mmCIF file of C-alpha atoms in Angstrom:
data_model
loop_
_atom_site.group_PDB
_atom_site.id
_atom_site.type_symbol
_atom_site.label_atom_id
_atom_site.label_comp_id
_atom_site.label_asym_id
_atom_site.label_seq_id
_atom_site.Cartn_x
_atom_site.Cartn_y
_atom_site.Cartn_z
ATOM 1 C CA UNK A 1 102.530 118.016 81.218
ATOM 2 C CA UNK A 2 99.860 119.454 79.554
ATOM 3 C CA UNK A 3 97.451 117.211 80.516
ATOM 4 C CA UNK A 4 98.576 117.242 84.058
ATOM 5 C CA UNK A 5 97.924 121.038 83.294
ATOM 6 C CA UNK A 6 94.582 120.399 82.617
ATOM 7 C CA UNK A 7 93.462 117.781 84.967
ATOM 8 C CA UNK A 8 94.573 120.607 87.522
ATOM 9 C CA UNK A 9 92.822 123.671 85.777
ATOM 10 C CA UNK A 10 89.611 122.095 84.239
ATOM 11 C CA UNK A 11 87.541 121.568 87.209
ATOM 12 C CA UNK A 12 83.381 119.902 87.172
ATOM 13 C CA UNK A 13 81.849 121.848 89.785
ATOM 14 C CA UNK A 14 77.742 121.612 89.760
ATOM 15 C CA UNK A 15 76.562 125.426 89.023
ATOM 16 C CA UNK A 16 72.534 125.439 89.449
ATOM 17 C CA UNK A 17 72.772 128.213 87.066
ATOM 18 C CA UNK A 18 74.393 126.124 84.499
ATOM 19 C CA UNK A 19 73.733 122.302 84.817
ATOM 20 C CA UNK A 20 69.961 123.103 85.571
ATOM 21 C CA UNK A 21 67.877 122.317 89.165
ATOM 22 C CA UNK A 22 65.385 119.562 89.567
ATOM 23 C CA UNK A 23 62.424 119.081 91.787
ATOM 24 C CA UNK A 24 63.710 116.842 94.634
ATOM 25 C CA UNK A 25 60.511 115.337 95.253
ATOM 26 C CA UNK A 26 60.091 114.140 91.862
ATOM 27 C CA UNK A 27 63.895 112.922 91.612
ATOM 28 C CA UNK A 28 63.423 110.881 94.184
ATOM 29 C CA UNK A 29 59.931 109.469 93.524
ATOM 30 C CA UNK A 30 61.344 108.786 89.953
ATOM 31 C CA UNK A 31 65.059 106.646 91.383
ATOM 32 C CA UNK A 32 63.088 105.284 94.109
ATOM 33 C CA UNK A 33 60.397 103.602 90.889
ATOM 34 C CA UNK A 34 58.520 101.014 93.861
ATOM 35 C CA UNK A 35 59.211 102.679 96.905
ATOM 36 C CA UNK A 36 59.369 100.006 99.234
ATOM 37 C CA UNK A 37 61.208 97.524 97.007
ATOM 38 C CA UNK A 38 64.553 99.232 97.052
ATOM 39 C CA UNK A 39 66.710 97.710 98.916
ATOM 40 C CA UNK A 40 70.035 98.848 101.126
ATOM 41 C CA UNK A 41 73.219 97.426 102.545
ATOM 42 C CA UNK A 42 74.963 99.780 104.182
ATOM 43 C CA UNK A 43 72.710 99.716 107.244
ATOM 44 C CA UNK A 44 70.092 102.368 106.145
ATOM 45 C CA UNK A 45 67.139 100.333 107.571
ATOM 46 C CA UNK A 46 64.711 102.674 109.315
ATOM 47 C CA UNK A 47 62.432 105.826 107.181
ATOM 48 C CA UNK A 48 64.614 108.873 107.543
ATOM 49 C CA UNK A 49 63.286 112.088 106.465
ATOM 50 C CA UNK A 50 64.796 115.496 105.397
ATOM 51 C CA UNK A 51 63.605 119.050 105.016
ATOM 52 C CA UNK A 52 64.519 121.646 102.092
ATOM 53 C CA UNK A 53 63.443 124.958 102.126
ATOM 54 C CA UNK A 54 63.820 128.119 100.170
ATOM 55 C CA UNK A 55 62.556 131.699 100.120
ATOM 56 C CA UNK A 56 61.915 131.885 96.466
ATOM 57 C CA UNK A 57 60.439 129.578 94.103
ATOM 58 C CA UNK A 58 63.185 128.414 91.454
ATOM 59 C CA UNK A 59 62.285 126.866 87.535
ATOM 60 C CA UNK A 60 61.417 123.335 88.703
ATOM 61 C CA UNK A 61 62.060 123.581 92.277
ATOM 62 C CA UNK A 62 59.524 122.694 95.300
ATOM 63 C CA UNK A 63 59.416 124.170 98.632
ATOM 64 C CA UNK A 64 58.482 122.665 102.066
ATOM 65 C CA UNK A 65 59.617 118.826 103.296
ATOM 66 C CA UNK A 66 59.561 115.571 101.132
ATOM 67 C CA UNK A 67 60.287 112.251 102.885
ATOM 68 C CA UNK A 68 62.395 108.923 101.791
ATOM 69 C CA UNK A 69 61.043 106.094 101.427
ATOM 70 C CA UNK A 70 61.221 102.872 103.650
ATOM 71 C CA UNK A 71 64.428 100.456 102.923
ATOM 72 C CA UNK A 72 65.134 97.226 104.228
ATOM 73 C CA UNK A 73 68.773 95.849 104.481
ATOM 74 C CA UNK A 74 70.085 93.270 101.548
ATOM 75 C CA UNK A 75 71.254 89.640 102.770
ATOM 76 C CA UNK A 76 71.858 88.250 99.233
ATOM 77 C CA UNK A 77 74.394 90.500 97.015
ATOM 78 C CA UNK A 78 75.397 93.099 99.541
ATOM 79 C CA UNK A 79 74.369 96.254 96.609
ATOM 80 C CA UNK A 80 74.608 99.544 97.628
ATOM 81 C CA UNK A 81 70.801 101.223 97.054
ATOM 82 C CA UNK A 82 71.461 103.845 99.840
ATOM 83 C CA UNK A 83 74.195 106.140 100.855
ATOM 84 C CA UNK A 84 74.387 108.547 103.703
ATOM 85 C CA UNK A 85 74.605 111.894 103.668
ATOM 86 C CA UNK A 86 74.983 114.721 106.466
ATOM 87 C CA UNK A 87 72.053 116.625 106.970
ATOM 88 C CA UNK A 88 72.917 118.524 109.598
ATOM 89 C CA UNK A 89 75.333 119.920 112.650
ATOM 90 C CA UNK A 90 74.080 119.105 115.915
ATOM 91 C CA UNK A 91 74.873 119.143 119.840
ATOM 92 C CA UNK A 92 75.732 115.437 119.209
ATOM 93 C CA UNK A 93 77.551 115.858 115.886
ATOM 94 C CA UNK A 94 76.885 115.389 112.416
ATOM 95 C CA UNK A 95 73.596 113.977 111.550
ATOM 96 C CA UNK A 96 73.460 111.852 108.381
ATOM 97 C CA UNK A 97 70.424 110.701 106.847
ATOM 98 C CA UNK A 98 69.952 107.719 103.850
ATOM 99 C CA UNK A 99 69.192 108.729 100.680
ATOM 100 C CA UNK A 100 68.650 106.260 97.969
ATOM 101 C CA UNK A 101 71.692 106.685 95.998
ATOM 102 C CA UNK A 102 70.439 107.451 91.958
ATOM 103 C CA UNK A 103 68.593 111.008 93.200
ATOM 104 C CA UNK A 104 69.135 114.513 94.448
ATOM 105 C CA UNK A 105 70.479 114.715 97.500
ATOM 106 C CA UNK A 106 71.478 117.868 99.948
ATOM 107 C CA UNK A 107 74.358 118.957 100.423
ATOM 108 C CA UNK A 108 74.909 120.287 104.018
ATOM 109 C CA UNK A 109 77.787 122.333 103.253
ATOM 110 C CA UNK A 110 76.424 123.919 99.686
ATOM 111 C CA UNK A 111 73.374 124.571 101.493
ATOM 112 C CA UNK A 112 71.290 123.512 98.111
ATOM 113 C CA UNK A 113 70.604 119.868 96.150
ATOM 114 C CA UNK A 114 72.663 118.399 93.881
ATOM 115 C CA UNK A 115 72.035 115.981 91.020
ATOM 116 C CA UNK A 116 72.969 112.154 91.091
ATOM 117 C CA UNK A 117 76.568 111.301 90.925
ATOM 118 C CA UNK A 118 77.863 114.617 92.355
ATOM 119 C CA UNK A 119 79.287 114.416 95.857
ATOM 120 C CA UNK A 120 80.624 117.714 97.801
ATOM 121 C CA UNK A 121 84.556 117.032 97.900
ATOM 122 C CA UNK A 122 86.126 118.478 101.570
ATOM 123 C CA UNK A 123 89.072 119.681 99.720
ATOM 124 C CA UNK A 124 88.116 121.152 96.834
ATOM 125 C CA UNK A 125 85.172 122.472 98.981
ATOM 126 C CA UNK A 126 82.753 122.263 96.192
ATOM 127 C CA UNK A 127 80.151 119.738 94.966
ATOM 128 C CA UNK A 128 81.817 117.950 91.902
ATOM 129 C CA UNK A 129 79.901 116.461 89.062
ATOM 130 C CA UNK A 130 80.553 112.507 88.532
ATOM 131 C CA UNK A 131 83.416 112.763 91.256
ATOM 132 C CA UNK A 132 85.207 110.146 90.652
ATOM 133 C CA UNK A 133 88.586 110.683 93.377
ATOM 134 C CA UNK A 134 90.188 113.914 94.522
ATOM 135 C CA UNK A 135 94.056 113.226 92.461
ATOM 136 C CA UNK A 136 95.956 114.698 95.304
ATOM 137 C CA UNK A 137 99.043 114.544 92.093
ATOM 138 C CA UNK A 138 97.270 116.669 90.147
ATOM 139 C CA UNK A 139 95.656 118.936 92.915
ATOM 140 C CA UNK A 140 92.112 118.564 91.772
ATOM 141 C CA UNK A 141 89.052 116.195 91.705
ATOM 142 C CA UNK A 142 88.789 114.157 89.180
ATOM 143 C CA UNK A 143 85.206 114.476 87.922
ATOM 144 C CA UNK A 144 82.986 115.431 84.801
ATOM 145 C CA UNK A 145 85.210 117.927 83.048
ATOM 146 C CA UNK A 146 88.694 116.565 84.059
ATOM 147 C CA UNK A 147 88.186 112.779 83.422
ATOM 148 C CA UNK A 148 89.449 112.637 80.004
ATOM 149 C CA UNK A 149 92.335 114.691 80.612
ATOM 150 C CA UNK A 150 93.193 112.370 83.394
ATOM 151 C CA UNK A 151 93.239 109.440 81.623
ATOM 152 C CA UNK A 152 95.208 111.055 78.966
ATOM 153 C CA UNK A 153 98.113 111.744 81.616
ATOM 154 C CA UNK A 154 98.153 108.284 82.623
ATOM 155 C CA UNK A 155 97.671 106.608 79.269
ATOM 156 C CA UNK A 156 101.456 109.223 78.237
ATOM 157 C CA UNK A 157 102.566 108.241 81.560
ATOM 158 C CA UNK A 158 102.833 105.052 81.050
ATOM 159 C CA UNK A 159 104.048 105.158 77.423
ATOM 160 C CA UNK A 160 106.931 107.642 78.425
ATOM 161 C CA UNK A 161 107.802 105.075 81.564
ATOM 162 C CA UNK A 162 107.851 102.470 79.066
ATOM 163 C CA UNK A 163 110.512 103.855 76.658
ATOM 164 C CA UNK A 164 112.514 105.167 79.802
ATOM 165 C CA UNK A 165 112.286 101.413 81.045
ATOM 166 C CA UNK A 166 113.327 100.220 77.333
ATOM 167 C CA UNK A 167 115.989 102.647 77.251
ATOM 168 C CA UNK A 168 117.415 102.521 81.221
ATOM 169 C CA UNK A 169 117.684 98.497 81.510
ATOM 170 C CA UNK A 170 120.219 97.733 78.824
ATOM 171 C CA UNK A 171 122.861 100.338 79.990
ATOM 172 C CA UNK A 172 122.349 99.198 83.848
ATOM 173 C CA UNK A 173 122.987 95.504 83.062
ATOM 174 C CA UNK A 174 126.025 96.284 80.696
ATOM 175 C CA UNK A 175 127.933 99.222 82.038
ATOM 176 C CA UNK A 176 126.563 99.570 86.106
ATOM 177 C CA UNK A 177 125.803 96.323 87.979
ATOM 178 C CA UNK A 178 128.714 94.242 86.646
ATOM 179 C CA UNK A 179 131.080 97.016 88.627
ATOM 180 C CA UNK A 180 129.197 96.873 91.735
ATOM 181 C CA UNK A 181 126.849 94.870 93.753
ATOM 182 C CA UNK A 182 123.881 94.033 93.530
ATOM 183 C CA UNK A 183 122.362 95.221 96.963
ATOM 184 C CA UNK A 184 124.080 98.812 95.942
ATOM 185 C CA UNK A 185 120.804 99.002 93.332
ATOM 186 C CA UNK A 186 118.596 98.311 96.657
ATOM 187 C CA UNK A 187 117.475 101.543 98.179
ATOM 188 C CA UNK A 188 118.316 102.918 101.050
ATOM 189 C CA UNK A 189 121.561 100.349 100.890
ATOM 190 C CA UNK A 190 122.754 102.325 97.826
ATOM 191 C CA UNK A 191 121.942 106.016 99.776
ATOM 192 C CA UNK A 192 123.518 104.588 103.492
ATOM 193 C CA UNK A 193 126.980 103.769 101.397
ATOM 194 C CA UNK A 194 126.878 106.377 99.316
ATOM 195 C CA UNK A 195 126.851 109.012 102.437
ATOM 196 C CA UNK A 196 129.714 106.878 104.020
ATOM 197 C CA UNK A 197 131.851 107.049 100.676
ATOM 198 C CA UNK A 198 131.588 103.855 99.383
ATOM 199 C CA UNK A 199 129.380 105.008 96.016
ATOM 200 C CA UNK A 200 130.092 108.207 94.347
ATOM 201 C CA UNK A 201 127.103 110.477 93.633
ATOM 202 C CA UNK A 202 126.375 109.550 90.066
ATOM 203 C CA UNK A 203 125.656 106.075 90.297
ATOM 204 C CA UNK A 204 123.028 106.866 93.300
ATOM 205 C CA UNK A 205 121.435 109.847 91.224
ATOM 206 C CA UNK A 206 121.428 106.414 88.448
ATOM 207 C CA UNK A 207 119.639 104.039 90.439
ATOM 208 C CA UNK A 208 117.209 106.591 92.063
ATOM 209 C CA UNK A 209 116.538 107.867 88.488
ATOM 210 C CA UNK A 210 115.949 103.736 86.928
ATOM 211 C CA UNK A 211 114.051 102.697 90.372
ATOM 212 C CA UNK A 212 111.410 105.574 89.852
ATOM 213 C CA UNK A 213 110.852 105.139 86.238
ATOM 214 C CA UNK A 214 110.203 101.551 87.001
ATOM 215 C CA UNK A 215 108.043 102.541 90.084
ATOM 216 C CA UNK A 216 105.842 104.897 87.967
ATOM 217 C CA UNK A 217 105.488 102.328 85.296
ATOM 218 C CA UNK A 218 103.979 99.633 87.719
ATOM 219 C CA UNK A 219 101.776 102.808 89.032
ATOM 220 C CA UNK A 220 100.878 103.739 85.468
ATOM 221 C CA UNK A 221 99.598 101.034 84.010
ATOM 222 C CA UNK A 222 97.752 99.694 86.985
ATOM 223 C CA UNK A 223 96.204 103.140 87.173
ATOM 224 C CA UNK A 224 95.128 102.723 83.614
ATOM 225 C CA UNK A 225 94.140 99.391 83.591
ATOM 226 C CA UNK A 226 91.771 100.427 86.476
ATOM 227 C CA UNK A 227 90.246 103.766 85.299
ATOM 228 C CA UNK A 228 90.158 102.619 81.819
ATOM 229 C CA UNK A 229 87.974 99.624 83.375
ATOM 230 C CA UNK A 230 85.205 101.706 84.840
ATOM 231 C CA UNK A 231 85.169 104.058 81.933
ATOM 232 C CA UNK A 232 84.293 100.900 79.679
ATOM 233 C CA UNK A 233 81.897 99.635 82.615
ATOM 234 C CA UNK A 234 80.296 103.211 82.860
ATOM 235 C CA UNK A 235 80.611 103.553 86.856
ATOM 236 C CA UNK A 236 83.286 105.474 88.636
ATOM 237 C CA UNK A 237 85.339 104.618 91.514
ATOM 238 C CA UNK A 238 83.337 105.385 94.483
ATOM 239 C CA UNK A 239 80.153 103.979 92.772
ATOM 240 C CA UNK A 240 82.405 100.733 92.424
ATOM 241 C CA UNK A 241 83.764 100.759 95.700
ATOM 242 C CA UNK A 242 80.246 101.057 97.114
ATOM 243 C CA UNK A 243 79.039 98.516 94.984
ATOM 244 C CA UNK A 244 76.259 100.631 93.593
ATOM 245 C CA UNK A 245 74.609 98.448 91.156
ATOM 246 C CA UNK A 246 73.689 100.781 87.715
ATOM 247 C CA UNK A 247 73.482 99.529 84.003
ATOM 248 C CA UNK A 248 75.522 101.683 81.381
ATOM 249 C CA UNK A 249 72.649 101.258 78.559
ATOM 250 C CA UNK A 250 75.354 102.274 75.668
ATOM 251 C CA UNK A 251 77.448 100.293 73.770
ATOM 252 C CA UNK A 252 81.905 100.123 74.799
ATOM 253 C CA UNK A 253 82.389 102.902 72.253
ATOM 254 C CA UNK A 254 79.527 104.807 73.955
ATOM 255 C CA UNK A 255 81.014 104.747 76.766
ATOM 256 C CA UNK A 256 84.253 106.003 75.633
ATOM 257 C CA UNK A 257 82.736 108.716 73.761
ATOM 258 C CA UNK A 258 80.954 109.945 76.991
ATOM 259 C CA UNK A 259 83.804 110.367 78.746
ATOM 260 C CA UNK A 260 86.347 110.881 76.488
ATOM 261 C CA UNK A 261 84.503 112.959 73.682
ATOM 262 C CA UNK A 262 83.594 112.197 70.310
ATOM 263 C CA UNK A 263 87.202 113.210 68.860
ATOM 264 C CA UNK A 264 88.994 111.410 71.477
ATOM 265 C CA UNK A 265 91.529 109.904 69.280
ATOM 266 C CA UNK A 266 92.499 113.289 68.039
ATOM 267 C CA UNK A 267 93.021 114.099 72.049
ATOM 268 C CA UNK A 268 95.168 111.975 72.687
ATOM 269 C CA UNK A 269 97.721 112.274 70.003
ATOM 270 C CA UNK A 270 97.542 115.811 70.592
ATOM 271 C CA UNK A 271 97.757 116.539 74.392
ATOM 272 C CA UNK A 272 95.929 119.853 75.269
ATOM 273 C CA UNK A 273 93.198 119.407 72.422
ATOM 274 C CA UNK A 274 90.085 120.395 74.160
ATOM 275 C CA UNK A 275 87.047 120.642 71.606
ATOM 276 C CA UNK A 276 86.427 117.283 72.163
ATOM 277 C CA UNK A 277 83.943 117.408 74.969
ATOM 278 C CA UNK A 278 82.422 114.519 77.134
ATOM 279 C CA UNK A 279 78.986 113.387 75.507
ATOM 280 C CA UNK A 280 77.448 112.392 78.898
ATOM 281 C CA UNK A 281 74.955 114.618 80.556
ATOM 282 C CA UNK A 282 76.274 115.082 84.295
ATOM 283 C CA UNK A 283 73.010 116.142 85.568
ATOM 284 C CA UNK A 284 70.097 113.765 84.783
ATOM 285 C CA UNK A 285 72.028 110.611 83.156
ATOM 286 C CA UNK A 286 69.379 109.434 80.522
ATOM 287 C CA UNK A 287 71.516 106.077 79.863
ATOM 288 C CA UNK A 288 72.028 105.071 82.769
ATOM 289 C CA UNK A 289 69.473 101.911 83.620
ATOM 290 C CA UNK A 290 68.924 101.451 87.738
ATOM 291 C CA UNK A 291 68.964 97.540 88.404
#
């Protein structure tokens, strides 16, 4: 619970202020490296071009337009080098423009850039540093800040399901199915007789409460398995989705460490330890290695 606590409360939004602003123009010129050898598969073929502008000058901040490069569309491994992203609200709809994927990009709704990785979140209604999914569960987007504590929930989630499992099968195969049938452990059989009289209360508050311990521990562990996989392959879940093809330059335990924290072991035994903070830096990535 407490890490379901936090994974609510502990949120990564981008703050300029905070994380630090970068000159878009040099962002991109530095992802983009050739210019017209990146390539694109999401059908970002054509030069698209956006315009910034601000009335005042920040710390390492341009005014005035900067354009994208060129892209041509991938036939051979079907990488993501591009994503779209609305630029603006027109009589038509909402424009979106291609972006190559590992710079700053704008944010229509923000009205401002914001740094690799972080993607404006429609719910939240806030850009989100290394958004990795909006966890409708635990009301919150799971990002920068909240990572660890998500994995922590699932990682006690499935242990707890586990013992409940351990626990819950024995007494059902000794005392509860031997006295009834087997299709009464088969919902919605079990709820439609127990609402015509033909199962008391107690053995349908039973087999509700064994089903969903068993249901959670399928979801658990998968869940785990999952995130725990792109933690150790430094990408998160859109970024695999998308097939965006980066390089995680630091070793498995580097990995964990930057999202988990150096003391990570410590935060997990003890759920709701917080001084162990992620080691990553969510705004310019200096170990991450663009194919």
């Amino acid at each position: 619970m407490l890490n379901w606590i936090l994974l609510w409360q502990v949120d990564s939004t981008y703050e300029p202020t905070l994380h630090g602003l970068e000159s878009p123009g040099a962002q991109l010129r530095a992802a983009v490296r050739n210019g017209e050898n990146d390539y694109c598969s999401n059908g970002a073929s054509e030069i698209h071009k956006f315009t910034h502008t601000t009335n005042k000058v920040d710390a390492g901040f341009i005014e005035g337009p900067f354009s994208l490069p060129s892209a041509q569309p991938s036939f051979t491994d079907g990488e993501t080098y591009q994503v779209y992203v609305a630029t603006a609200i027109t009589a038509e709809g909402v424009e979106r423009r291609a972006v190559p994927y590992w710079s700053w990009a704008p944010c229509l709704i923000c009205q401002r850039p914001r740094p690799p990785r972080c993607h404006h979140c429609a719910l939240c209604k806030r850009c989100v540093l290394k958004r990795d999914h909006h966890c409708f569960f635990g009301r919150n987007c799971v990002g920068f800040n909240n990572q660890r504590f998500f994995i922590y929930f699932l990682v006690w989630s499935a242990i707890m399901t586990t013992w409940g499992t351990y626990l819950i099968t024995p007494y059902v195969f000794r005392y509860v199915l031997p006295r009834y049938s087997y299709w009464d452990y088969v919902w919605p059989v079990n709820v439609a007789r127990a609402v015509l009289g033909y199962l008391p209360l107690a053995y349908l508050h039973l087999t509700s409460v064994s089903l969903g311990v068993i249901v959670l521990l399928v979801f658990s562990v998968f869940m785990l398995v999952a995130h725990m996989n792109l933690v150790l392959r430094g990408v998160t879940s859109f970024e695999f989705d998308a097939k965006v093809k980066i390089i995680d330059t630091r070793s498995l335990t580097g990995r964990m460490r930057a999202v988990m924290g150096k003391n990570w072991g410590i935060s997990l035994l003890l759920p709701g330890y917080t001084l162990s903070a992620p080691l990553d830096d969510p705004v310019y990535w200096p170990d991450i290695k663009i194919s």
